[in-house]
Structure formats: C-alpha cells, structure tokens
C-alpha cells in the first residue's frame, strides 16, 4: 500500500477513479482509518466512493459506521441498498436488513436473495419461501439459497421438492442437497448426487467427506480423501478437520498421523479448528505428548482449544495436568465456561478426588458464576458414588434446581454398585425407566447389583421384566488398530479369524493380573 500511495501522490492529475481505487485498497488491506481520511479529503465523491466506504466498514466489523455512511449518501443506486442489506445479514441483523429492503425504491434478484438468505439463517424458512415465491425472476443463487435454508432447518422433503423444481442445477445446489442427505442419514443418496457432479470442487468433496465422518463411516471418508488428492484438489482445513474426526472415531493412529502430515504440508497446523481436532485425535489414541505438541502449535487458542486439552488429560486421569491448563486459561485472556468445568470435574472423578470435585463445583457456581447443568451434577454424583457416598449424592439430586435427567439417575445407579445400596439402586432404576422404558443399561445394572448382593430372585425378576417389556441388550463392541487395519470385536462373537490366539492372550493377561492381586 505504501507504493500505491506514493504513485497516487505523484500523479499530476487525479480523477475520481484513482481516489476510489486507493480508498478500496486501504480497507481491503485492513487500513480502514486511512480509507476514512482519504474519503474525507476527496474534492468530489460519487456513488462508488460511498459504496466503497460502506463495504469497507462492513468488512472491518463496523456495521454501525456503515449504516451512518449509508444514511448520509446524497443519492443511492441499487448496489448501495444491496451492500447495506448484505452487511446487516452478515452480522445477524435480519430485522434491520428487512427494513432496508422494504424501503428500497427498486429491487433486483440480489436484493431478494440476500433477505431470503437472512431468513434462512435465523430459521424463518416460511418467510424465506414466501419472499422467494414473490420474486419476479430467479437465478441459480436464489434457488441454492432457498434449498440451503430448508437443509439448515432440517426440512429435507421441502429441500428435495425445491431441488426438483430447480431448472438448472449447479454444483452449489447439489452440494447443499448432499449436506441435507448426510444430515438425514441417507448417505447412499448423497453419494449418488456426489457422483453426478461433473466438475467436483473442494466444497463438494468436503460435504461428502464430512457426511461420512459424522455418520460413523470413517473408512469411507478416508477413501474419499485419497480420491480427492488424486483428483489434484487441495484439502483445506474443513476437509482435514473432518478426516481427523474420522480417524478419532476409528482410534486409527496411523491414518491420523498421515493426516497430520497433510496438515503440515499445507501449513494448517496453526489453524485453531485443525489444532483442536488433532488434540482430540491424539487423546483418543493415548498419545499425550502429541496432545501437548498439537496445542502448542495453535497460534491463538480459543476456549474450545483449552476445553479440548483439559478434557484430554481428564480422560486419562491426569488431574494435575488438567488443572495446570485450567489455570492458564485466564492468563491467556479467556474465560472458563460450563464445558471447561465439566472436563475439570471429570478429571477429579477419574482420579477419585471427591474433595476437589466438591470444591470446583462450588467455585463454578460462586466464583465463576457458571450455572451448573445436568451433566455437571451427573459428573459430581458419579464421583461421589464411586467413593461410596451415594446417600450424599441422592441428597444433591433432591436439591437440584431442575429435574434430574437420565445422566444424573444413571450416575446414581452406577454408584450403587460400590456400596450395594439396594434401596437407592431401585429408586434410580425406576426413574430411568420412567424417562426411557427401553433403556437396557438400567435393567442390566440393577440386575448386576442384585447379583453382587446375592439377591438371585430379584435378578430373575429383572430378566423377566426385560423379556416382558421387550427390552434388548445393546450389542457391545470394541476396536483397535493392528498392522494398519482396524479390528472390530463384538461381545460373545467367536468368528474372528484369530479368535484362538486372542483367547490365549486374554487368558495370559488374566493370570498375570490374578498373580498381581488385581483379581481376588
């Protein structure tokens, strides 16, 4: 910009175009104050000058200043109105945008489309549809924005109806429908649409990859990433966040590290969302040194970053580490929120630290003014239950300012395993069954508590109730990565190719644990 200003100052004669060019150049480079000074010193202004200042204020985050320029304009063209509407929409001020739209002497397709987009963003889809139908004509963007509004509100049937009516389907509209199908869980339909796109771009790949990752089909997400790279498309931060999420759900360290290499290759390791995804991945895989390294590479950690790393150490029972990062939050200008305290309470629970759990629960309410939610109570009750203090835990439930949910009653029921408090176990199980009659976990937990107490008749009664109420135990399974392949194990299944070897190793481990007095 210094060179541009020098050339501008050396011009023997300047016209309004040169003034406008420099004004726009300044704000596009984040120098809004220079734009204002230059605008104020202009000998003559035109509509383009005013429009540039409005756009600059919007781009630099000053929507109020933008509206002041808009209000002072001696005359406006349709672009002036449109840029002001788009600015209000960008900052979520839909009501103000509609007011400007209503005052417009003349509108075009851009005006209508901007307001439709605004309505869609706040979930006012019916208003968006009425405005869409009132348009004199539509373009591809209008159709796409309306389809996206339906998808964003999860009104998938109407999105399909609109997509079917669209005369010329562009890649953006098809991508919106791919997102909708993935949200609806119809991944095969999404893939059919994806394959119909002739010239796939990174956005369409991202939609399909994200759909696979969020629906638990991580391996297909990974395969599609390979296809994307072979198509000479560059994965961006959105692609890699989804892929890292897929690797996390698979607990696949090998693919995770390969994806991390891509992150470095494309210099995205400082990006906050990518860093957060890396922390989650390495935490799931038990690589805590890599967790810290990923955190340290984030240029400006946000509260999600802090919460993620505290949760990582909490899940591994490292209370002191979790506490260390908690103390750093305020030093770095962030404020702990409900999720932060949930992770800290979880760390206390994993470490069996009842006193500390009670301290942080009290601090959350009274020092940090964060209102506890059901999940905070559930975490504290779980910690109390593990230490045998189920009576105290139950008193806390009775004092809750809102109704206990499944998580709270489930924590109390689980705690009754340690103290064999039959009365409270039965009460907690009854509350769970009221909230979720088909909850197999409550039946099985209660049955196990009865068995531990030697109440075999009650065990039989619970099993009978499960059968009468058609409650089926959910199949448990686990997985691990062996030689770059994810192996799945289902409870009671003997079909695995290496089942004999697996049973031998399990027996060896069992005997070693017995010798070490881990099993009585």
Short mmCIF file of C-alpha atoms in Angstrom, two decimals:
data_model
loop_
_atom_site.label_atom_id
_atom_site.label_comp_id
_atom_site.label_asym_id
_atom_site.label_seq_id
_atom_site.Cartn_x
_atom_site.Cartn_y
_atom_site.Cartn_z
CA UNK A 1 0.00 0.00 0.00
CA UNK A 2 2.94 2.34 0.57
CA UNK A 3 3.90 2.08 -3.11
CA UNK A 4 0.29 2.60 -4.19
CA UNK A 5 0.10 5.75 -2.04
CA UNK A 6 3.40 7.00 -3.43
CA UNK A 7 2.16 6.58 -7.01
CA UNK A 8 -1.11 8.28 -6.07
CA UNK A 9 0.73 11.26 -4.52
CA UNK A 10 2.96 11.58 -7.61
CA UNK A 11 0.05 11.67 -10.06
CA UNK A 12 -0.02 15.05 -11.85
CA UNK A 13 -3.78 14.81 -12.15
CA UNK A 14 -6.12 12.55 -10.20
CA UNK A 15 -9.61 11.60 -11.19
CA UNK A 16 -12.36 10.12 -9.03
CA UNK A 17 -11.44 6.59 -10.16
CA UNK A 18 -7.93 6.89 -8.70
CA UNK A 19 -9.34 8.19 -5.40
CA UNK A 20 -11.84 5.35 -5.22
CA UNK A 21 -9.18 2.74 -6.06
CA UNK A 22 -6.90 3.84 -3.23
CA UNK A 23 -9.78 4.06 -0.74
CA UNK A 24 -10.81 0.50 -1.59
CA UNK A 25 -7.21 -0.71 -1.47
CA UNK A 26 -6.74 0.64 2.03
CA UNK A 27 -9.74 -1.09 3.60
CA UNK A 28 -9.09 -4.32 1.73
CA UNK A 29 -5.72 -4.37 3.48
CA UNK A 30 -7.27 -3.69 6.89
CA UNK A 31 -6.43 0.04 6.93
CA UNK A 32 -9.93 1.42 7.40
CA UNK A 33 -8.80 4.60 9.15
CA UNK A 34 -6.66 5.51 6.13
CA UNK A 35 -9.69 4.94 3.90
CA UNK A 36 -11.73 7.32 6.07
CA UNK A 37 -9.04 10.02 5.99
CA UNK A 38 -8.74 9.78 2.22
CA UNK A 39 -12.52 9.78 1.76
CA UNK A 40 -12.85 12.91 3.94
CA UNK A 41 -10.19 14.71 1.87
CA UNK A 42 -11.78 13.91 -1.52
CA UNK A 43 -12.62 17.03 -3.54
CA UNK A 44 -15.51 15.21 -5.20
CA UNK A 45 -17.31 11.96 -4.42
CA UNK A 46 -19.62 9.74 -6.40
CA UNK A 47 -21.86 6.79 -5.52
CA UNK A 48 -18.94 4.38 -5.92
CA UNK A 49 -16.99 6.31 -3.25
CA UNK A 50 -19.84 6.00 -0.75
CA UNK A 51 -20.47 2.34 -1.62
CA UNK A 52 -16.79 1.56 -1.08
CA UNK A 53 -16.86 3.13 2.38
CA UNK A 54 -19.99 1.17 3.32
CA UNK A 55 -18.41 -2.09 2.12
CA UNK A 56 -15.16 -1.26 3.94
CA UNK A 57 -16.90 -0.63 7.27
CA UNK A 58 -18.81 -3.90 6.91
CA UNK A 59 -15.63 -5.81 6.08
CA UNK A 60 -13.81 -4.30 9.07
CA UNK A 61 -16.61 -5.14 11.50
CA UNK A 62 -18.22 -1.71 11.96
CA UNK A 63 -21.80 -2.19 10.81
CA UNK A 64 -22.99 0.94 12.66
CA UNK A 65 -20.45 3.11 10.82
CA UNK A 66 -21.54 1.50 7.55
CA UNK A 67 -25.14 2.49 8.21
CA UNK A 68 -24.08 6.06 9.05
CA UNK A 69 -22.39 6.38 5.65
CA UNK A 70 -25.44 4.82 4.01
CA UNK A 71 -27.74 7.31 5.75
CA UNK A 72 -25.61 10.31 4.70
CA UNK A 73 -25.44 9.38 1.00
CA UNK A 74 -26.80 12.20 -1.17
CA UNK A 75 -28.04 9.62 -3.66
CA UNK A 76 -28.04 5.84 -3.85
CA UNK A 77 -28.08 3.20 -6.53
CA UNK A 78 -29.34 -0.36 -6.18
CA UNK A 79 -25.83 -1.54 -5.24
CA UNK A 80 -25.88 0.83 -2.23
CA UNK A 81 -29.06 -0.76 -0.91
CA UNK A 82 -27.82 -4.29 -1.62
CA UNK A 83 -24.47 -3.86 0.13
CA UNK A 84 -26.23 -2.47 3.23
CA UNK A 85 -28.71 -5.36 3.27
CA UNK A 86 -25.88 -7.89 2.85
CA UNK A 87 -23.99 -6.22 5.71
CA UNK A 88 -26.90 -6.48 8.10
CA UNK A 89 -27.43 -10.13 7.12
CA UNK A 90 -23.74 -10.87 7.67
CA UNK A 91 -23.96 -9.66 11.27
CA UNK A 92 -27.25 -11.42 12.01
CA UNK A 93 -29.30 -8.20 11.95
CA UNK A 94 -32.08 -9.62 9.82
CA UNK A 95 -34.79 -7.28 11.11
CA UNK A 96 -32.71 -4.24 10.08
CA UNK A 97 -31.99 -5.83 6.69
CA UNK A 98 -35.72 -6.36 6.06
CA UNK A 99 -36.42 -2.75 7.00
CA UNK A 100 -33.89 -1.51 4.42
CA UNK A 101 -35.30 -3.97 1.87
CA UNK A 102 -38.83 -2.64 2.44
CA UNK A 103 -37.63 0.94 1.88
CA UNK A 104 -35.94 0.15 -1.45
CA UNK A 105 -37.44 2.06 -4.38
CA UNK A 106 -36.36 -0.70 -6.75
CA UNK A 107 -35.13 -4.25 -6.11
CA UNK A 108 -33.27 -6.85 -8.11
CA UNK A 109 -32.60 -10.55 -7.70
CA UNK A 110 -29.60 -9.82 -5.43
CA UNK A 111 -31.80 -7.85 -3.01
CA UNK A 112 -34.36 -10.63 -2.74
CA UNK A 113 -31.74 -13.37 -2.43
CA UNK A 114 -29.89 -11.58 0.39
CA UNK A 115 -33.06 -11.30 2.50
CA UNK A 116 -34.02 -14.93 1.76
CA UNK A 117 -30.57 -15.93 2.99
CA UNK A 118 -31.09 -13.86 6.14
CA UNK A 119 -34.42 -15.50 6.90
CA UNK A 120 -32.84 -18.92 6.34
CA UNK A 121 -30.02 -18.17 8.78
CA UNK A 122 -32.44 -17.46 11.63
CA UNK A 123 -34.74 -20.38 10.81
CA UNK A 124 -37.59 -18.28 9.37
CA UNK A 125 -37.87 -20.62 6.40
CA UNK A 126 -41.56 -19.99 5.70
CA UNK A 127 -40.91 -16.25 5.38
CA UNK A 128 -37.99 -17.05 3.11
CA UNK A 129 -40.22 -19.23 0.92
CA UNK A 130 -42.94 -16.57 0.65
CA UNK A 131 -40.36 -14.00 -0.41
CA UNK A 132 -38.84 -16.47 -2.86
CA UNK A 133 -42.22 -17.12 -4.49
CA UNK A 134 -42.84 -13.35 -4.78
CA UNK A 135 -39.66 -12.76 -6.81
CA UNK A 136 -40.17 -11.58 -10.40
CA UNK A 137 -37.43 -13.97 -11.53
CA UNK A 138 -34.90 -16.34 -10.03
CA UNK A 139 -31.27 -17.15 -10.68
CA UNK A 140 -29.16 -20.11 -9.61
CA UNK A 141 -28.12 -18.36 -6.39
CA UNK A 142 -31.76 -17.75 -5.39
CA UNK A 143 -32.62 -21.41 -5.80
CA UNK A 144 -29.49 -22.52 -3.96
CA UNK A 145 -30.07 -20.17 -1.01
CA UNK A 146 -33.66 -21.40 -0.65
CA UNK A 147 -32.56 -25.05 -0.76
CA UNK A 148 -29.83 -24.33 1.81
CA UNK A 149 -32.40 -22.68 4.10
CA UNK A 150 -34.51 -25.85 4.08
CA UNK A 151 -31.44 -28.04 4.66
CA UNK A 152 -30.27 -25.82 7.53
CA UNK A 153 -33.69 -26.20 9.18
CA UNK A 154 -33.67 -29.97 8.52
CA UNK A 155 -36.79 -29.74 6.36
CA UNK A 156 -35.42 -32.23 3.90
CA UNK A 157 -38.60 -33.09 1.99
CA UNK A 158 -39.13 -29.44 1.10
CA UNK A 159 -35.47 -29.13 0.14
CA UNK A 160 -35.91 -32.07 -2.24
CA UNK A 161 -39.09 -30.54 -3.69
CA UNK A 162 -37.27 -27.25 -4.31
CA UNK A 163 -34.26 -29.04 -5.77
CA UNK A 164 -36.56 -30.97 -8.12
CA UNK A 165 -38.09 -27.71 -9.36
CA UNK A 166 -34.72 -26.05 -9.96
CA UNK A 167 -34.34 -25.73 -13.75
CA UNK A 168 -30.54 -25.73 -13.91
CA UNK A 169 -28.79 -27.46 -11.02
CA UNK A 170 -25.35 -26.06 -10.25
CA UNK A 171 -22.63 -27.60 -8.11
CA UNK A 172 -23.50 -25.41 -5.10
CA UNK A 173 -27.14 -26.55 -5.09
CA UNK A 174 -26.15 -30.20 -5.48
CA UNK A 175 -23.64 -29.80 -2.65
CA UNK A 176 -26.37 -28.33 -0.43
CA UNK A 177 -28.51 -31.39 -1.15
CA UNK A 178 -25.55 -33.69 -0.38
CA UNK A 179 -25.28 -31.98 3.01
CA UNK A 180 -29.02 -32.46 3.55
CA UNK A 181 -28.93 -36.16 2.68
CA UNK A 182 -25.97 -36.67 5.02
CA UNK A 183 -27.77 -34.88 7.87
CA UNK A 184 -30.76 -37.13 7.23
CA UNK A 185 -28.51 -40.20 7.32
CA UNK A 186 -29.17 -41.06 3.66
CA UNK A 187 -25.52 -41.45 2.69
CA UNK A 188 -26.20 -43.59 -0.37
CA UNK A 189 -28.47 -40.88 -1.81
CA UNK A 190 -25.79 -38.31 -1.01
CA UNK A 191 -23.16 -40.37 -2.82
CA UNK A 192 -25.38 -40.70 -5.91
CA UNK A 193 -25.69 -36.90 -6.03
CA UNK A 194 -21.96 -36.53 -5.45
CA UNK A 195 -21.12 -38.82 -8.37
CA UNK A 196 -23.45 -36.81 -10.63
CA UNK A 197 -21.28 -33.70 -10.23
CA UNK A 198 -19.12 -33.50 -13.33
CA UNK A 199 -16.60 -30.96 -12.06
CA UNK A 200 -16.26 -31.69 -8.37
CA UNK A 201 -14.65 -29.00 -6.25
CA UNK A 202 -13.25 -28.98 -2.73
CA UNK A 203 -16.61 -27.88 -1.29
CA UNK A 204 -18.47 -30.87 -2.75
CA UNK A 205 -15.74 -33.24 -1.54
CA UNK A 206 -15.90 -31.64 1.91
CA UNK A 207 -19.67 -32.12 2.10
CA UNK A 208 -19.40 -35.83 1.29
CA UNK A 209 -16.35 -36.44 3.48
CA UNK A 210 -18.00 -34.64 6.41
CA UNK A 211 -21.17 -36.66 5.88
CA UNK A 212 -19.26 -39.93 6.09
CA UNK A 213 -17.26 -38.79 9.14
CA UNK A 214 -20.30 -37.55 11.07
CA UNK A 215 -22.27 -40.72 10.36
CA UNK A 216 -19.60 -43.07 11.70
CA UNK A 217 -18.29 -44.19 8.31
CA UNK A 218 -14.74 -43.02 8.78
CA UNK A 219 -13.12 -45.54 6.45
CA UNK A 220 -15.19 -44.25 3.52
CA UNK A 221 -14.25 -40.68 4.45
CA UNK A 222 -10.58 -41.67 4.31
CA UNK A 223 -11.00 -43.37 0.93
CA UNK A 224 -12.72 -40.28 -0.46
CA UNK A 225 -9.86 -38.08 0.76
CA UNK A 226 -7.43 -40.23 -1.24
CA UNK A 227 -9.67 -39.82 -4.30
CA UNK A 228 -9.77 -36.06 -3.71
CA UNK A 229 -5.98 -35.78 -3.60
CA UNK A 230 -5.63 -37.95 -6.72
CA UNK A 231 -8.02 -35.54 -8.45
CA UNK A 232 -5.43 -32.83 -7.71
CA UNK A 233 -7.68 -30.94 -5.35
CA UNK A 234 -6.11 -29.46 -2.25
CA UNK A 235 -7.73 -30.40 1.08
CA UNK A 236 -8.42 -27.36 3.24
CA UNK A 237 -8.93 -27.01 6.98
CA UNK A 238 -12.55 -28.16 6.71
CA UNK A 239 -11.52 -31.34 4.90
CA UNK A 240 -8.80 -32.15 7.38
CA UNK A 241 -10.93 -31.42 10.46
CA UNK A 242 -13.49 -33.94 9.17
CA UNK A 243 -10.81 -36.52 8.36
CA UNK A 244 -9.18 -36.10 11.77
CA UNK A 245 -12.63 -36.62 13.30
CA UNK A 246 -12.98 -39.83 11.29
CA UNK A 247 -9.56 -41.02 12.49
CA UNK A 248 -10.58 -40.20 16.07
CA UNK A 249 -13.79 -42.21 15.84
CA UNK A 250 -11.79 -45.14 14.46
CA UNK A 251 -8.97 -44.60 17.00
CA UNK A 252 -6.74 -45.03 13.96
CA UNK A 253 -3.35 -43.58 14.84
CA UNK A 254 -1.64 -44.49 11.56
CA UNK A 255 -4.16 -42.67 9.37
CA UNK A 256 -4.27 -39.87 11.93
CA UNK A 257 -0.52 -39.32 11.65
CA UNK A 258 -0.74 -39.43 7.85
CA UNK A 259 -3.44 -36.77 8.01
CA UNK A 260 -1.26 -34.77 10.41
CA UNK A 261 1.47 -34.88 7.76
CA UNK A 262 -1.01 -33.35 5.30
CA UNK A 263 -1.76 -30.66 7.87
CA UNK A 264 1.94 -29.75 7.99
CA UNK A 265 2.27 -29.96 4.21
CA UNK A 266 -0.49 -27.41 3.72
CA UNK A 267 0.66 -25.30 6.72
CA UNK A 268 -2.61 -25.62 8.59
CA UNK A 269 -1.19 -26.74 11.95
CA UNK A 270 -1.64 -23.25 13.45
CA UNK A 271 -5.33 -23.15 12.47
CA UNK A 272 -7.42 -23.38 15.64
CA UNK A 273 -10.05 -25.89 14.42
CA UNK A 274 -7.37 -28.18 12.96
CA UNK A 275 -5.35 -27.99 16.18
CA UNK A 276 -8.42 -28.84 18.24
CA UNK A 277 -9.12 -31.86 16.02
CA UNK A 278 -5.51 -33.04 16.42
CA UNK A 279 -5.77 -32.77 20.21
CA UNK A 280 -8.90 -34.92 20.15
CA UNK A 281 -7.29 -37.49 17.85
CA UNK A 282 -4.15 -37.95 19.91
CA UNK A 283 -6.14 -38.02 23.14
CA UNK A 284 -8.33 -40.84 21.77
CA UNK A 285 -5.17 -42.73 20.80
CA UNK A 286 -3.49 -42.14 24.18
CA UNK A 287 -0.63 -40.04 22.75
CA UNK A 288 -0.44 -37.30 25.37
CA UNK A 289 2.91 -35.85 24.27
CA UNK A 290 1.41 -35.28 20.83
CA UNK A 291 -1.64 -33.72 22.51
CA UNK A 292 0.54 -31.03 24.08
CA UNK A 293 2.51 -30.53 20.87
CA UNK A 294 -0.67 -30.00 18.84
CA UNK A 295 -1.90 -27.47 21.40
CA UNK A 296 1.40 -25.56 21.37
CA UNK A 297 1.22 -25.18 17.57
CA UNK A 298 -2.11 -23.31 17.72
CA UNK A 299 -1.38 -19.60 17.26
CA UNK A 300 -4.35 -18.28 19.21
CA UNK A 301 -6.11 -20.99 21.23
CA UNK A 302 -9.81 -20.35 21.79
CA UNK A 303 -11.91 -21.66 24.66
CA UNK A 304 -12.62 -24.82 22.63
CA UNK A 305 -8.86 -25.46 22.45
CA UNK A 306 -8.50 -25.07 26.22
CA UNK A 307 -11.52 -27.26 26.89
CA UNK A 308 -10.26 -29.94 24.50
CA UNK A 309 -6.83 -30.26 26.08
CA UNK A 310 -8.25 -30.20 29.63
CA UNK A 311 -10.69 -32.94 28.57
CA UNK A 312 -7.81 -34.93 27.07
CA UNK A 313 -5.92 -35.04 30.35
CA UNK A 314 -9.15 -35.58 32.30
CA UNK A 315 -9.99 -38.68 30.27
CA UNK A 316 -6.61 -40.15 31.18
CA UNK A 317 -6.96 -39.38 34.89
CA UNK A 318 -4.24 -36.72 34.89
CA UNK A 319 -5.86 -34.23 37.25
CA UNK A 320 -2.71 -32.15 37.88
CA UNK A 321 -2.13 -31.69 34.14
CA UNK A 322 -5.76 -30.74 33.57
CA UNK A 323 -5.58 -28.26 36.45
CA UNK A 324 -2.36 -26.76 35.08
CA UNK A 325 -4.05 -25.89 31.79
CA UNK A 326 -7.16 -24.67 33.59
CA UNK A 327 -5.04 -22.14 35.48
CA UNK A 328 -3.55 -20.90 32.20
CA UNK A 329 -6.94 -20.06 30.67
CA UNK A 330 -7.43 -16.71 32.39
CA UNK A 331 -3.75 -15.79 31.93
CA UNK A 332 -4.33 -16.04 28.18
CA UNK A 333 -7.42 -13.83 28.22
CA UNK A 334 -10.13 -16.49 28.04
CA UNK A 335 -12.93 -17.28 30.46
CA UNK A 336 -13.75 -20.86 31.53
CA UNK A 337 -17.25 -21.98 30.61
CA UNK A 338 -19.53 -24.87 31.51
CA UNK A 339 -17.61 -27.31 29.31
CA UNK A 340 -14.33 -26.33 31.00
CA UNK A 341 -15.73 -27.20 34.41
CA UNK A 342 -17.26 -30.40 33.11
CA UNK A 343 -13.80 -31.53 31.99
CA UNK A 344 -12.27 -30.48 35.31
CA UNK A 345 -14.94 -32.37 37.28
CA UNK A 346 -14.34 -35.37 35.03
CA UNK A 347 -10.61 -35.20 35.81
CA UNK A 348 -11.42 -35.22 39.53
CA UNK A 349 -13.74 -38.18 39.03
CA UNK A 350 -11.21 -40.25 37.10
CA UNK A 351 -8.64 -39.57 39.82
CA UNK A 352 -11.13 -40.31 42.64
CA UNK A 353 -10.73 -36.82 44.12
CA UNK A 354 -14.02 -36.18 45.92
CA UNK A 355 -12.91 -33.13 47.90
CA UNK A 356 -11.58 -31.42 44.78
CA UNK A 357 -14.78 -32.24 42.86
CA UNK A 358 -16.88 -30.53 45.51
CA UNK A 359 -14.50 -27.55 45.56
CA UNK A 360 -14.65 -26.98 41.79
CA UNK A 361 -18.41 -27.49 41.67
CA UNK A 362 -18.80 -24.79 44.32
CA UNK A 363 -16.26 -22.49 42.58
CA UNK A 364 -18.06 -22.86 39.27
CA UNK A 365 -21.27 -21.51 40.81
CA UNK A 366 -19.99 -18.93 43.26
CA UNK A 367 -16.65 -17.71 41.89
CA UNK A 368 -17.01 -18.04 38.11
CA UNK A 369 -20.81 -17.56 38.01
CA UNK A 370 -21.31 -20.53 35.68
CA UNK A 371 -24.68 -22.19 36.24
CA UNK A 372 -24.38 -25.99 36.64
CA UNK A 373 -26.32 -28.13 34.18
CA UNK A 374 -27.44 -31.74 34.49
CA UNK A 375 -24.13 -33.03 33.13
CA UNK A 376 -22.19 -31.24 35.91
CA UNK A 377 -24.41 -32.80 38.55
CA UNK A 378 -24.06 -36.21 36.85
CA UNK A 379 -20.26 -35.92 36.92
CA UNK A 380 -20.18 -34.96 40.61
CA UNK A 381 -22.71 -37.66 41.55
CA UNK A 382 -20.61 -40.24 39.68
CA UNK A 383 -17.54 -39.20 41.71
CA UNK A 384 -19.48 -39.38 44.98
CA UNK A 385 -20.93 -42.76 44.01
CA UNK A 386 -17.52 -44.21 43.22
CA UNK A 387 -16.38 -43.24 46.72
CA UNK A 388 -19.42 -44.94 48.28
CA UNK A 389 -21.23 -41.70 49.13
CA UNK A 390 -24.48 -42.47 47.31
CA UNK A 391 -26.65 -41.07 50.12
CA UNK A 392 -24.89 -37.70 49.79
CA UNK A 393 -25.27 -37.97 46.03
CA UNK A 394 -29.01 -38.59 46.35
CA UNK A 395 -29.42 -35.58 48.66
CA UNK A 396 -27.71 -33.48 46.00
CA UNK A 397 -30.21 -34.71 43.39
CA UNK A 398 -33.07 -33.71 45.68
CA UNK A 399 -31.60 -30.19 45.96
CA UNK A 400 -31.13 -29.70 42.21
CA UNK A 401 -32.93 -26.59 40.86
CA UNK A 402 -34.30 -28.61 37.92
CA UNK A 403 -35.44 -32.15 37.19
CA UNK A 404 -32.71 -34.80 37.02
CA UNK A 405 -32.19 -36.39 33.61
CA UNK A 406 -31.05 -39.85 32.50
CA UNK A 407 -27.40 -38.99 33.05
CA UNK A 408 -27.93 -37.97 36.67
CA UNK A 409 -30.00 -41.03 37.60
CA UNK A 410 -27.61 -43.26 35.66
CA UNK A 411 -24.68 -41.89 37.66
CA UNK A 412 -26.51 -42.61 40.92
CA UNK A 413 -27.40 -46.14 39.81
CA UNK A 414 -23.81 -46.82 38.79
CA UNK A 415 -22.61 -45.54 42.17
CA UNK A 416 -24.83 -48.06 43.96
CA UNK A 417 -22.54 -50.83 42.60
CA UNK A 418 -19.83 -49.77 45.02
CA UNK A 419 -21.94 -49.50 48.18
CA UNK A 420 -24.63 -52.09 47.23
CA UNK A 421 -27.33 -49.65 48.36
CA UNK A 422 -30.31 -51.65 47.08
CA UNK A 423 -32.95 -49.08 48.04
CA UNK A 424 -31.31 -46.22 46.11
CA UNK A 425 -30.42 -48.53 43.21
CA UNK A 426 -34.09 -49.47 42.82
CA UNK A 427 -35.16 -45.84 43.07
CA UNK A 428 -32.63 -44.70 40.45
CA UNK A 429 -33.55 -47.57 38.10
CA UNK A 430 -37.26 -46.71 38.39
CA UNK A 431 -36.57 -43.07 37.50
CA UNK A 432 -34.51 -44.13 34.47
CA UNK A 433 -37.26 -46.49 33.31
CA UNK A 434 -39.82 -43.67 33.60
CA UNK A 435 -37.69 -41.47 31.36
CA UNK A 436 -36.65 -44.24 28.96
CA UNK A 437 -38.62 -47.50 29.30
CA UNK A 438 -36.40 -49.28 26.76
CA UNK A 439 -33.13 -48.38 28.47
CA UNK A 440 -31.41 -51.76 28.69
CA UNK A 441 -28.50 -50.35 30.69
CA UNK A 442 -30.68 -49.65 33.73
CA UNK A 443 -32.07 -53.20 33.78
CA UNK A 444 -28.64 -54.77 33.41
CA UNK A 445 -27.01 -52.52 36.01
CA UNK A 446 -29.78 -53.24 38.52
CA UNK A 447 -29.51 -56.96 37.80
CA UNK A 448 -25.74 -56.85 38.40
CA UNK A 449 -26.23 -55.01 41.70
CA UNK A 450 -28.76 -57.64 42.81
CA UNK A 451 -26.32 -60.38 41.80
CA UNK A 452 -23.47 -58.77 43.75
CA UNK A 453 -25.75 -58.65 46.80
CA UNK A 454 -26.80 -62.30 46.31
CA UNK A 455 -30.44 -61.40 45.59
CA UNK A 456 -30.93 -64.01 42.88
CA UNK A 457 -34.72 -63.93 42.89
CA UNK A 458 -34.60 -60.23 42.10
CA UNK A 459 -32.06 -60.93 39.34
CA UNK A 460 -34.55 -63.34 37.76
CA UNK A 461 -37.33 -60.80 38.13
CA UNK A 462 -35.34 -58.11 36.30
CA UNK A 463 -34.51 -60.53 33.48
CA UNK A 464 -38.18 -61.46 33.25
CA UNK A 465 -39.20 -57.79 33.12
CA UNK A 466 -36.75 -57.20 30.28
CA UNK A 467 -38.34 -60.01 28.32
CA UNK A 468 -41.91 -58.86 29.04
CA UNK A 469 -41.13 -55.26 28.08
CA UNK A 470 -39.14 -56.38 25.00
CA UNK A 471 -36.02 -54.60 26.21
CA UNK A 472 -32.98 -55.86 24.34
CA UNK A 473 -29.41 -55.52 25.47
CA UNK A 474 -27.40 -53.39 23.08
CA UNK A 475 -24.53 -55.26 21.47
CA UNK A 476 -21.20 -54.15 22.90
CA UNK A 477 -18.18 -53.94 20.66
CA UNK A 478 -14.67 -52.56 20.73
CA UNK A 479 -11.99 -51.94 18.15
CA UNK A 480 -8.27 -51.41 17.86
CA UNK A 481 -5.76 -50.79 15.10
CA UNK A 482 -3.40 -53.71 14.38
CA UNK A 483 -0.92 -53.58 11.49
CA UNK A 484 -2.68 -50.57 9.91
CA UNK A 485 -6.06 -52.35 9.97
CA UNK A 486 -8.90 -51.56 12.37
CA UNK A 487 -10.10 -54.80 14.02
CA UNK A 488 -13.63 -54.93 15.47
CA UNK A 489 -14.59 -57.19 18.39
CA UNK A 490 -18.20 -57.94 19.35
CA UNK A 491 -19.11 -59.33 22.78
CA UNK A 492 -19.58 -63.11 22.58
CA UNK A 493 -18.52 -63.31 18.94
CA UNK A 494 -16.13 -66.16 18.03
CA UNK A 495 -15.98 -65.57 14.28
CA UNK A 496 -12.74 -63.56 14.25
CA UNK A 497 -10.03 -65.28 12.21
CA UNK A 498 -7.56 -65.10 15.14
CA UNK A 499 -10.04 -65.98 17.91
CA UNK A 500 -7.91 -68.82 19.37
CA UNK A 501 -4.85 -66.61 19.62
CA UNK A 502 -6.95 -63.80 21.13
CA UNK A 503 -8.37 -66.11 23.81
CA UNK A 504 -4.87 -67.38 24.65
CA UNK A 505 -3.54 -63.84 25.14
CA UNK A 506 -6.58 -62.86 27.22
CA UNK A 507 -6.06 -65.87 29.48
CA UNK A 508 -2.38 -65.00 29.89
CA UNK A 509 -3.30 -61.44 30.87
CA UNK A 510 -5.96 -62.71 33.25
CA UNK A 511 -3.46 -64.99 35.01
CA UNK A 512 -0.88 -62.20 35.26
CA UNK A 513 -3.48 -59.85 36.76
CA UNK A 514 -4.54 -62.54 39.22
CA UNK A 515 -0.95 -63.00 40.35
CA UNK A 516 -0.63 -59.23 40.85
CA UNK A 517 -3.76 -59.35 43.05
CA UNK A 518 -5.81 -57.20 40.68
CA UNK A 519 -8.36 -60.03 40.67
CA UNK A 520 -9.24 -61.55 44.04
#
